[in-house]
Coordinates of C-alpha atoms in Angstrom, one line a residue:
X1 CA 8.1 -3.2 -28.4
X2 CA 5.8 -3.7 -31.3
X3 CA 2.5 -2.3 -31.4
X4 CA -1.0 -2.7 -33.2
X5 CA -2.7 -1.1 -35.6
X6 CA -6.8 -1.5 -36.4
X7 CA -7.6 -3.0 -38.6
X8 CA -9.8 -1.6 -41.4
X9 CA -11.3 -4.5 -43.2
X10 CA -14.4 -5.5 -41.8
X11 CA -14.1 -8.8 -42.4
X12 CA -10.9 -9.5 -40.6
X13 CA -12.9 -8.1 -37.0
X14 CA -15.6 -10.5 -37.7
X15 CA -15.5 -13.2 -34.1
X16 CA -16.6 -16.4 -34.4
X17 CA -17.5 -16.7 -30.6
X18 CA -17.3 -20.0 -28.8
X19 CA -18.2 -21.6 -25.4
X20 CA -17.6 -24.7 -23.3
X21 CA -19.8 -27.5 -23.8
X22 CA -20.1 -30.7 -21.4
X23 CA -22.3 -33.0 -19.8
X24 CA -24.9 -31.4 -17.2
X25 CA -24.3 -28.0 -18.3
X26 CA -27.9 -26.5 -17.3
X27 CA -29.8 -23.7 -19.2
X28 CA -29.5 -20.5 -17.4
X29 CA -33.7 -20.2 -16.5
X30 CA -33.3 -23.6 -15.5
X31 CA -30.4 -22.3 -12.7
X32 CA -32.4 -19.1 -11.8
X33 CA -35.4 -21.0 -11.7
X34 CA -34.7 -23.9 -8.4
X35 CA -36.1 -23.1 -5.3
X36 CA -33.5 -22.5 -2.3
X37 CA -34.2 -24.4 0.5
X38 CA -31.6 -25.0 3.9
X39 CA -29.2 -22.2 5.4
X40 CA -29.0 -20.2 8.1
X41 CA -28.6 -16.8 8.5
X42 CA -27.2 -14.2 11.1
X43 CA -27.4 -10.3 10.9
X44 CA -26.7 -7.1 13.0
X45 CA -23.4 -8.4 13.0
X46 CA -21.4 -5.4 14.2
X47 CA -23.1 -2.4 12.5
X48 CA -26.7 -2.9 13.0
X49 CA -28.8 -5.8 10.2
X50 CA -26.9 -3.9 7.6
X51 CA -24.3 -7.1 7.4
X52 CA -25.4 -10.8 7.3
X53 CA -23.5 -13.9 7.2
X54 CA -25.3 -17.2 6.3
X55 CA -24.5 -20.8 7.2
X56 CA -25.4 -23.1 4.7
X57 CA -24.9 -24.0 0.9
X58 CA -24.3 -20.9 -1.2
X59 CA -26.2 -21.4 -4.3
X60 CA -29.3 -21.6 -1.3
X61 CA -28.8 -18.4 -0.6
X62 CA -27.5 -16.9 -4.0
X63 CA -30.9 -17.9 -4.9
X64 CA -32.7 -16.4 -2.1
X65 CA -31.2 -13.1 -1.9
X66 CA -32.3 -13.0 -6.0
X67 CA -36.2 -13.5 -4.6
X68 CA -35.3 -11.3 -1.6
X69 CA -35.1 -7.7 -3.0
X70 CA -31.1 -8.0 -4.0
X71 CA -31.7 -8.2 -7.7
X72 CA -29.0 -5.5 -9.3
X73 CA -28.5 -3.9 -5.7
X74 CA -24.8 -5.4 -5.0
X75 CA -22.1 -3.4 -6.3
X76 CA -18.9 -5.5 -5.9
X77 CA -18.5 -9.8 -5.5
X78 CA -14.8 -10.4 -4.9
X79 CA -15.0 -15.4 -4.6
X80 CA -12.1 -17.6 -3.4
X81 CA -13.9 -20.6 -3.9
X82 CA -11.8 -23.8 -3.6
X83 CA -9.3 -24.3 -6.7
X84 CA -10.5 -27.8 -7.8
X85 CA -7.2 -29.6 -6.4
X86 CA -9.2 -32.6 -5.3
X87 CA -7.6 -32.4 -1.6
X88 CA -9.4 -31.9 1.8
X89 CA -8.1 -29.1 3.8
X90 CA -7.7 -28.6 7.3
X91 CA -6.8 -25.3 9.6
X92 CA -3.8 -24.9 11.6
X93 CA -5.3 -26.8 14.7
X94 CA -5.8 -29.9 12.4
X95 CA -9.1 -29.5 12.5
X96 CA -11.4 -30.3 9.0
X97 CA -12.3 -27.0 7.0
X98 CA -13.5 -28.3 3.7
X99 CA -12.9 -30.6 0.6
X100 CA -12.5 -29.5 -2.8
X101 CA -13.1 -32.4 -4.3
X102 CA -14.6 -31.1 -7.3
X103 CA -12.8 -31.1 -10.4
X104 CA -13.4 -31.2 -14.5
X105 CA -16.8 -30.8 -15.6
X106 CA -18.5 -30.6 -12.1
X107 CA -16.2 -28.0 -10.7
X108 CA -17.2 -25.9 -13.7
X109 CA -20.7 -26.1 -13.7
X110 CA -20.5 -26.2 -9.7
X111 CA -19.2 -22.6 -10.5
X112 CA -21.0 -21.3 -12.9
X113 CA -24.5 -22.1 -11.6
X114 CA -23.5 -19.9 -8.6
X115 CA -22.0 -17.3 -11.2
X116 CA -25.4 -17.0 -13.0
X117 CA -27.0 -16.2 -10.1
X118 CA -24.2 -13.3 -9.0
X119 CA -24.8 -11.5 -12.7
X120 CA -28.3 -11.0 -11.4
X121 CA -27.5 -10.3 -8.1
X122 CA -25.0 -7.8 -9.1
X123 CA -26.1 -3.9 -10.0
X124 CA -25.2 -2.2 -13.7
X125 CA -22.5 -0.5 -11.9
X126 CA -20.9 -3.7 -10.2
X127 CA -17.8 -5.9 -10.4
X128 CA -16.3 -9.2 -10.0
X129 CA -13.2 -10.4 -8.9
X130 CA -13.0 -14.5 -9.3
X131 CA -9.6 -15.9 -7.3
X132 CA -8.3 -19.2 -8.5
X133 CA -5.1 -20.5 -9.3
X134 CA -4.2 -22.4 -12.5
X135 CA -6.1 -25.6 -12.4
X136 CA -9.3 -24.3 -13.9
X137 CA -8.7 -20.3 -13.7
X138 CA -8.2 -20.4 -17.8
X139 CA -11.4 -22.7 -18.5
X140 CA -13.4 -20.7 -16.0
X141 CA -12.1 -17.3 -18.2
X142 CA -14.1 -18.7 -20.9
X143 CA -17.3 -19.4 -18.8
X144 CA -17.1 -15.8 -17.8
X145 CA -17.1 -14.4 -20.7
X146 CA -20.0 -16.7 -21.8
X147 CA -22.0 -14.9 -18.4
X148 CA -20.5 -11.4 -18.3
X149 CA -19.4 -10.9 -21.9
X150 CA -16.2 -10.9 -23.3
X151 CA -16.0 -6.6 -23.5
X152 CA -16.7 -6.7 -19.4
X153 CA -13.5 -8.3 -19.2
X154 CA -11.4 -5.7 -17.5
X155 CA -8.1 -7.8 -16.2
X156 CA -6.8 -10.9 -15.6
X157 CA -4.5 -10.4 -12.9
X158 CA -1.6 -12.4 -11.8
X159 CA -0.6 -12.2 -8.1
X160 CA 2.7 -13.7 -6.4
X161 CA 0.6 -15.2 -3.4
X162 CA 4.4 -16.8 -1.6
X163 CA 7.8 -17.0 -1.2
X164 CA 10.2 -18.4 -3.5
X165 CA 9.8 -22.2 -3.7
X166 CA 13.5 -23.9 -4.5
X167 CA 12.4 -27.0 -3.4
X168 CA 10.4 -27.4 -7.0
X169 CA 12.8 -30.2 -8.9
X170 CA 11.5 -30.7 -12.3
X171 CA 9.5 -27.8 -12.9
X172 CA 9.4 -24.1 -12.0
X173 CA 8.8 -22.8 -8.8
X174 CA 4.4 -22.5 -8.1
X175 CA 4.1 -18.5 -6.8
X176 CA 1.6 -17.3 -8.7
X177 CA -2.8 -17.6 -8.6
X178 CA -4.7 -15.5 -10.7
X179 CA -7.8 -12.9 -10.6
X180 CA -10.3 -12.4 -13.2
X181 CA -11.9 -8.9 -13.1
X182 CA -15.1 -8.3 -14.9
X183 CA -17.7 -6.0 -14.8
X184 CA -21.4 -6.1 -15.5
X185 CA -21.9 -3.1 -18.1
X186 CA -18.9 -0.5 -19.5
X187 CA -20.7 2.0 -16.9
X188 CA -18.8 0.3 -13.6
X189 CA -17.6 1.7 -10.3
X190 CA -13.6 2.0 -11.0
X191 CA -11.8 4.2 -8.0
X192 CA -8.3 3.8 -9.9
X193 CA -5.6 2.2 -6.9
X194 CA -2.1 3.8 -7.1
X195 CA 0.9 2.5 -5.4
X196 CA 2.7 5.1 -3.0
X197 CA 5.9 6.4 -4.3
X198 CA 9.5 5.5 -3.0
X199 CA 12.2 7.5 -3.8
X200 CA 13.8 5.0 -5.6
X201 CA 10.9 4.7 -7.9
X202 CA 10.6 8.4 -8.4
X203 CA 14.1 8.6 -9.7
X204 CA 14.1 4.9 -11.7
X205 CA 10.4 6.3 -13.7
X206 CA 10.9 10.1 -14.2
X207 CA 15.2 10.5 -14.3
X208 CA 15.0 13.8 -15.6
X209 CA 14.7 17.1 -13.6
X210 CA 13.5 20.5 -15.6
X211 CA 15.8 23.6 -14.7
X212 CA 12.9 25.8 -14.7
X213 CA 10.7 24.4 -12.1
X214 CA 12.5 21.5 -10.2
X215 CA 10.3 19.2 -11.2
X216 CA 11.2 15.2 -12.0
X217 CA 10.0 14.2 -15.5
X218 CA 10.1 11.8 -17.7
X219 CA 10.0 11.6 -22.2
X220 CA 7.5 10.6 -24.1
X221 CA 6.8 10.3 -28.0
X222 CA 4.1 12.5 -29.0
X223 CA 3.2 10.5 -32.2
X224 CA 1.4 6.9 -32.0
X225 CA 0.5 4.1 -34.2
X226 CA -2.0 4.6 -37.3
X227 CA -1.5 6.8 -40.2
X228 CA -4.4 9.4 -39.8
X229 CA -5.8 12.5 -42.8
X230 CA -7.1 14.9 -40.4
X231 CA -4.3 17.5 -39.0
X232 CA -2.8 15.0 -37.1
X233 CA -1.3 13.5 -39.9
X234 CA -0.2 16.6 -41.0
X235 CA 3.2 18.8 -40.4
X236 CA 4.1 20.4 -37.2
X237 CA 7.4 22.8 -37.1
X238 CA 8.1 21.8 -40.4
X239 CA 8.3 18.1 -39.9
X240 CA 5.9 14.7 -40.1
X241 CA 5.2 12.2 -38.1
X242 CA 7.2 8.7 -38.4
X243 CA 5.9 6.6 -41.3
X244 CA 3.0 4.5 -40.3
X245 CA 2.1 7.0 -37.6
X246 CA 0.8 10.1 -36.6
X247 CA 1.1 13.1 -34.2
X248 CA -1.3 12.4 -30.5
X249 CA -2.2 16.2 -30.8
X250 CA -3.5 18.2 -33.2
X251 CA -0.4 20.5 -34.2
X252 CA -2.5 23.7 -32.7
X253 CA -2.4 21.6 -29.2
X254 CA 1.1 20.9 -30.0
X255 CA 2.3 24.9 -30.0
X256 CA 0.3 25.1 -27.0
X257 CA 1.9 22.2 -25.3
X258 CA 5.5 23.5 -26.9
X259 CA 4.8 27.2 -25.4
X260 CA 4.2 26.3 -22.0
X261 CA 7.6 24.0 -21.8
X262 CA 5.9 20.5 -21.9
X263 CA 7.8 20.0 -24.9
X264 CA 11.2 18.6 -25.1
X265 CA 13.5 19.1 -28.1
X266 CA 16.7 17.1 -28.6
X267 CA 19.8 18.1 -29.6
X268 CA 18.9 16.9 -33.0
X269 CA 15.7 18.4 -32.9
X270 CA 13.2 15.4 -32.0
X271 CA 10.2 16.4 -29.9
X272 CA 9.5 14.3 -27.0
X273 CA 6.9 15.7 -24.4
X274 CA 7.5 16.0 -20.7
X275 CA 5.2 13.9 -18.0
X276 CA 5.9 15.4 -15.0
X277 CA 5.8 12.9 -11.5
X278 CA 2.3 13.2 -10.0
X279 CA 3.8 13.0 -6.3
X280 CA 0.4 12.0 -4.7
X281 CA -0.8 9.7 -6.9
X282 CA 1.5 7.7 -6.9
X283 CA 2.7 4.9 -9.4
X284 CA -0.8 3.2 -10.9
X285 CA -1.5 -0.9 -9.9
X286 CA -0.9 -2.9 -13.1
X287 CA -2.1 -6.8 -13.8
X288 CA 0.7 -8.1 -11.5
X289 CA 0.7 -7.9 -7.9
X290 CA 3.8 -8.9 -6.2
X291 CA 3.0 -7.3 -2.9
X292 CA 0.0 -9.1 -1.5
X293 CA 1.6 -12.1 -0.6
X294 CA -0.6 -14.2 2.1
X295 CA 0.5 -15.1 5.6
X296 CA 4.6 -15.7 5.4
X297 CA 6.2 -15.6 9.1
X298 CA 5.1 -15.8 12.6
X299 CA 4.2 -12.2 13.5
X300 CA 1.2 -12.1 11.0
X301 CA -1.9 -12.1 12.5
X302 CA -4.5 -14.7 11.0
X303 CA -7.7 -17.4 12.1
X304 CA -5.8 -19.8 11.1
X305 CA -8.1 -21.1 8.4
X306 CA -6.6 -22.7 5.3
X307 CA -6.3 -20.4 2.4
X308 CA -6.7 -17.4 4.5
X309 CA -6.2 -14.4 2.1
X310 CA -4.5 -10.8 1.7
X311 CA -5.9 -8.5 3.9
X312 CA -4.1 -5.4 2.3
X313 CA -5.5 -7.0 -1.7
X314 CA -8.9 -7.2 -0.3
X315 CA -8.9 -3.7 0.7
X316 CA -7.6 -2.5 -2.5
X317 CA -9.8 -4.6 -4.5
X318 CA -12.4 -2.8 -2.3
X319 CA -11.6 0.5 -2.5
X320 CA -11.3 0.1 -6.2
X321 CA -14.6 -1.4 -7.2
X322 CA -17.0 0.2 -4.7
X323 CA -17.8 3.4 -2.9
X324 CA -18.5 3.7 0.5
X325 CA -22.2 2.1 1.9
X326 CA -22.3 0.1 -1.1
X327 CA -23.5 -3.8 -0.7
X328 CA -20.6 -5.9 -1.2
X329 CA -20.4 -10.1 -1.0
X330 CA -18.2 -12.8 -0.4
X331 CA -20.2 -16.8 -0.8
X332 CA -17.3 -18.8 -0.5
X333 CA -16.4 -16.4 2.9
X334 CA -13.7 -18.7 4.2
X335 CA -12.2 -16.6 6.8
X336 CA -14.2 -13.9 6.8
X337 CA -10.9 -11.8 5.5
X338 CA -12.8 -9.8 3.1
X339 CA -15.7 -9.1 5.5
X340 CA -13.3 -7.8 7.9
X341 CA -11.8 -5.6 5.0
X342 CA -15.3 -4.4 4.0
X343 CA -16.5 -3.7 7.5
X344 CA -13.6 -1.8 7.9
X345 CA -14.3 0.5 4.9
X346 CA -17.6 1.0 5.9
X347 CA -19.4 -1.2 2.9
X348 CA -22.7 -3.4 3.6
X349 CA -21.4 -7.2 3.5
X350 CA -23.2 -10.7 3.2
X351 CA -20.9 -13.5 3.3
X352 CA -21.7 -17.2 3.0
X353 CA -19.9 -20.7 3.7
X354 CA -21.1 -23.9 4.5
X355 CA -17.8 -24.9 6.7
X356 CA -18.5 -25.0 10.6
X357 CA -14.6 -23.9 10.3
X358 CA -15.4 -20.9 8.6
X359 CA -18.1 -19.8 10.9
X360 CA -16.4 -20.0 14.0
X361 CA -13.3 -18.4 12.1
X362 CA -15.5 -15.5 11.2
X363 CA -17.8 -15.4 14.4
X364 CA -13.8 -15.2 15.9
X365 CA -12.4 -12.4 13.4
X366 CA -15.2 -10.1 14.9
X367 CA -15.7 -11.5 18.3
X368 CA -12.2 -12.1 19.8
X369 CA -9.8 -11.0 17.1
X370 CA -7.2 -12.8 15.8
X371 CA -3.9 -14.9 16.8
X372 CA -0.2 -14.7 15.9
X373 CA 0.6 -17.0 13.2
X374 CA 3.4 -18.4 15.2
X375 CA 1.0 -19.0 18.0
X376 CA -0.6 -22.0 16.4
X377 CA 2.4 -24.0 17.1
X378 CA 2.0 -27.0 19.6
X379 CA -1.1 -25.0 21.2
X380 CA -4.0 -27.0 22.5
X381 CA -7.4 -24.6 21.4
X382 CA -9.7 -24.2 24.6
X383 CA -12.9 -24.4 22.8
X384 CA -15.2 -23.4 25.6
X385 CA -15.0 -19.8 24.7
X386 CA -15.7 -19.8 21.5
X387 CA -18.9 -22.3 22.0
X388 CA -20.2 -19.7 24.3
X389 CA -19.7 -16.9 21.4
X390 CA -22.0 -18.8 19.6
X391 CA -25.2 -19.3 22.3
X392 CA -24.6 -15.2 22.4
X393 CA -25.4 -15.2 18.2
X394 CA -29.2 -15.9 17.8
X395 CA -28.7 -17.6 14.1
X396 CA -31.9 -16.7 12.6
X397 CA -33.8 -20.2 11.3
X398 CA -34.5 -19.9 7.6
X399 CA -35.6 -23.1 7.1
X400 CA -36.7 -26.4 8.8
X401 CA -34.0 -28.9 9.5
X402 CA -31.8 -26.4 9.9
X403 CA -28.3 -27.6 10.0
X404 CA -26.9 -24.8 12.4
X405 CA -28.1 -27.9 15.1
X406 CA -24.3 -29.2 14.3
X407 CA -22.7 -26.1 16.5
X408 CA -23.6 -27.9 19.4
X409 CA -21.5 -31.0 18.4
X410 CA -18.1 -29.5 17.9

């Protein structure tokens, strides 16, 4: 595998940035600057007022939690909004859920007016994670770098979210969605995730075993790219670095790696060091996630709510970005999967969606708990319950005309 060098001439790292451009693409004062008007709102959901979850359109209350007191106070936004497929969607009782009828230029500034509101929202030490899928996940990587900068940018990840298709006839099989990562500053929250270790693993990554202590290891060069003309371009035992390259240690942290055994020596005599297995750690998540697929077969438990995410991903995107207490949101809540997740972490959440579905799917997640996936099949839903669930919620009224009225219809 080829690697890459810097560069030294200045004019070669000179950028020419770029951005998107399209019809009704709003200033960003203009976006912060509109007044929020209908939602709903209701808190001491489960741990006291420290949670809320709002009924109504998102940018509403994106723009009244910025005139609220949230300015730079949350600490992690992890969005599934919809994917811009221009289909309505429906949950497993056939009920309506949503449309995501947007697409093109209006899905992008649909997004990015709420996205301008979350930089604000979000504190110097926050995060997103944005969720989408193909359709518009690569335009939308350009409108985030225009908001967050193109240095915040700290993955785009690519998750296998199903099975193998092989009913796919004249293209490949659709398995994958995709996660952009950004931060707010280069100071972030970052809890590094590592996966646990299987034996299998252990042996396949670090096949060597040191006689001394018993240890499993693994080689490594000790030289990288880049010719450098302080000592660690110069000779160690006698010999120099590859051409084009230079030692990763001064030579004087060399002898001291060399006398302690973390050095290994060929047959031929070509140094390699020795990376022990960190058996607690375990291996380190990379930019693909193949084992966070969403619900597959009949014993998982879900609300049955289209779209329903990874429960398990959630929790590591989570733990990774945030520590415990921090505020932590979800505006296109869905489900309610990664409120569930965050409640069960102990993080401050405030979710939002303007879907009745999603209410009464999240109202249910905390309330009744969940069904067997398998349990969806040719059942007839007794409403009645879940009606009463919502007389015992006390939505608080936010504004007039409030369109929490509609409960009472379903």
């Amino acid at each position: 595998m080829s690697t890459g060098v810097a560069t030294r001439d200045k004019k070669k790292k000179k950028k020419i940035p770029y951005t998107i451009d399209y019809e009704g693409k709003q200033s960003s004062n203009y976006i912060l600057s509109q007044k929020y008007s209908v939602f709903s709102q209701y808190k001491t959901f489960n741990n006291g007022d420290l949670n809320h979850l709002f009924f109504g359109d998102n940018l509403d209350v994106l723009l009244y939690l910025l005139n609220t007191g949230y300015k730079n106070k949350i600490n992690l936004i992890y969005i599934d909004p919809p994917f811009a497929t221009t289909f309505d969607f429906i949950n497993k009782n056939q009920e309506y859920a949503y449309s995501d009828i947007l697409c093109g230029a209006e899905y992008i500034e649909f997004l990015r007016e709420r996205l301008i509101i979350m930089y604000e929202l979000l504190s110097d030490k926050g995060s997103i994670y944005l969720h989408l899928d193909g359709n518009m996940a690569f335009a939308m990587k350009i409108i985030m770098d225009e908001i967050f900068g193109e240095k915040n940018s700290r993955g785009f990840i690519t998750r296998k979210k199903c099975s193998t298709k092989n009913y796919t006839k004249n293209t490949f099989g659709n398995i994958s969605d995709y996660i952009l990562f950004y931060s707010k500053t280069k100071d972030y929250i970052w809890n590094r995730p590592y996966e646990e270790w299987d034996e299998e693993k252990i042996i396949k990554e670090y096949p060597c075993i040191d006689e001394k202590n018993g240890k499993r290891y693994k080689k490594v060069p000790i030289h990288a790219p880049g010719t450098r003309n302080g000592s660690s371009g110069k000779e160690w035992h006698g010999m120099l670095p590859p051409k084009g390259k230079h030692w990763q240690y001064t030579p004087e942290k060399l002898d001291e790696l060399d006398k302690n055994g973390e050095i290994y020596w060929s047959p031929n005599g070509n140094p390699r060091r020795k990376i022990y297995c960190d058996y607690e750690k375990g291996i380190p998540f990379q930019d693909i996630w193949l084992n966070f697929r969403d619900s597959v077969n009949q014993n998982q438990k879900t609300t049955g709510y289209p779209t329903e995410k990874n429960i398990d991903m959630l929790k590591m995107i989570i733990e990774s970005s945030s520590n415990n207490n921090d505020i932590v949101l979800d505006c296109f809540a869905g489900s309610g999967s990664f409120l569930e997740a965050a409640f069960e972490l102990n993080r401050q959440w405030i979710g939002v969606d303007n879907s009745i579905e999603s209410i009464k799917s999240i109202v249910k997640r905390f309330t009744v708990g969940l069904d067997l996936y398998g349990d969806y099949v040719n059942k007839k839903e007794n409403k009645q319950p879940l009606l009463e669930l919502f007389d015992k919620c006390q939505f608080d009224i936010l504004s007039d005309n409030c369109r929490l009225q509609n409960l009472n219809k379903i």
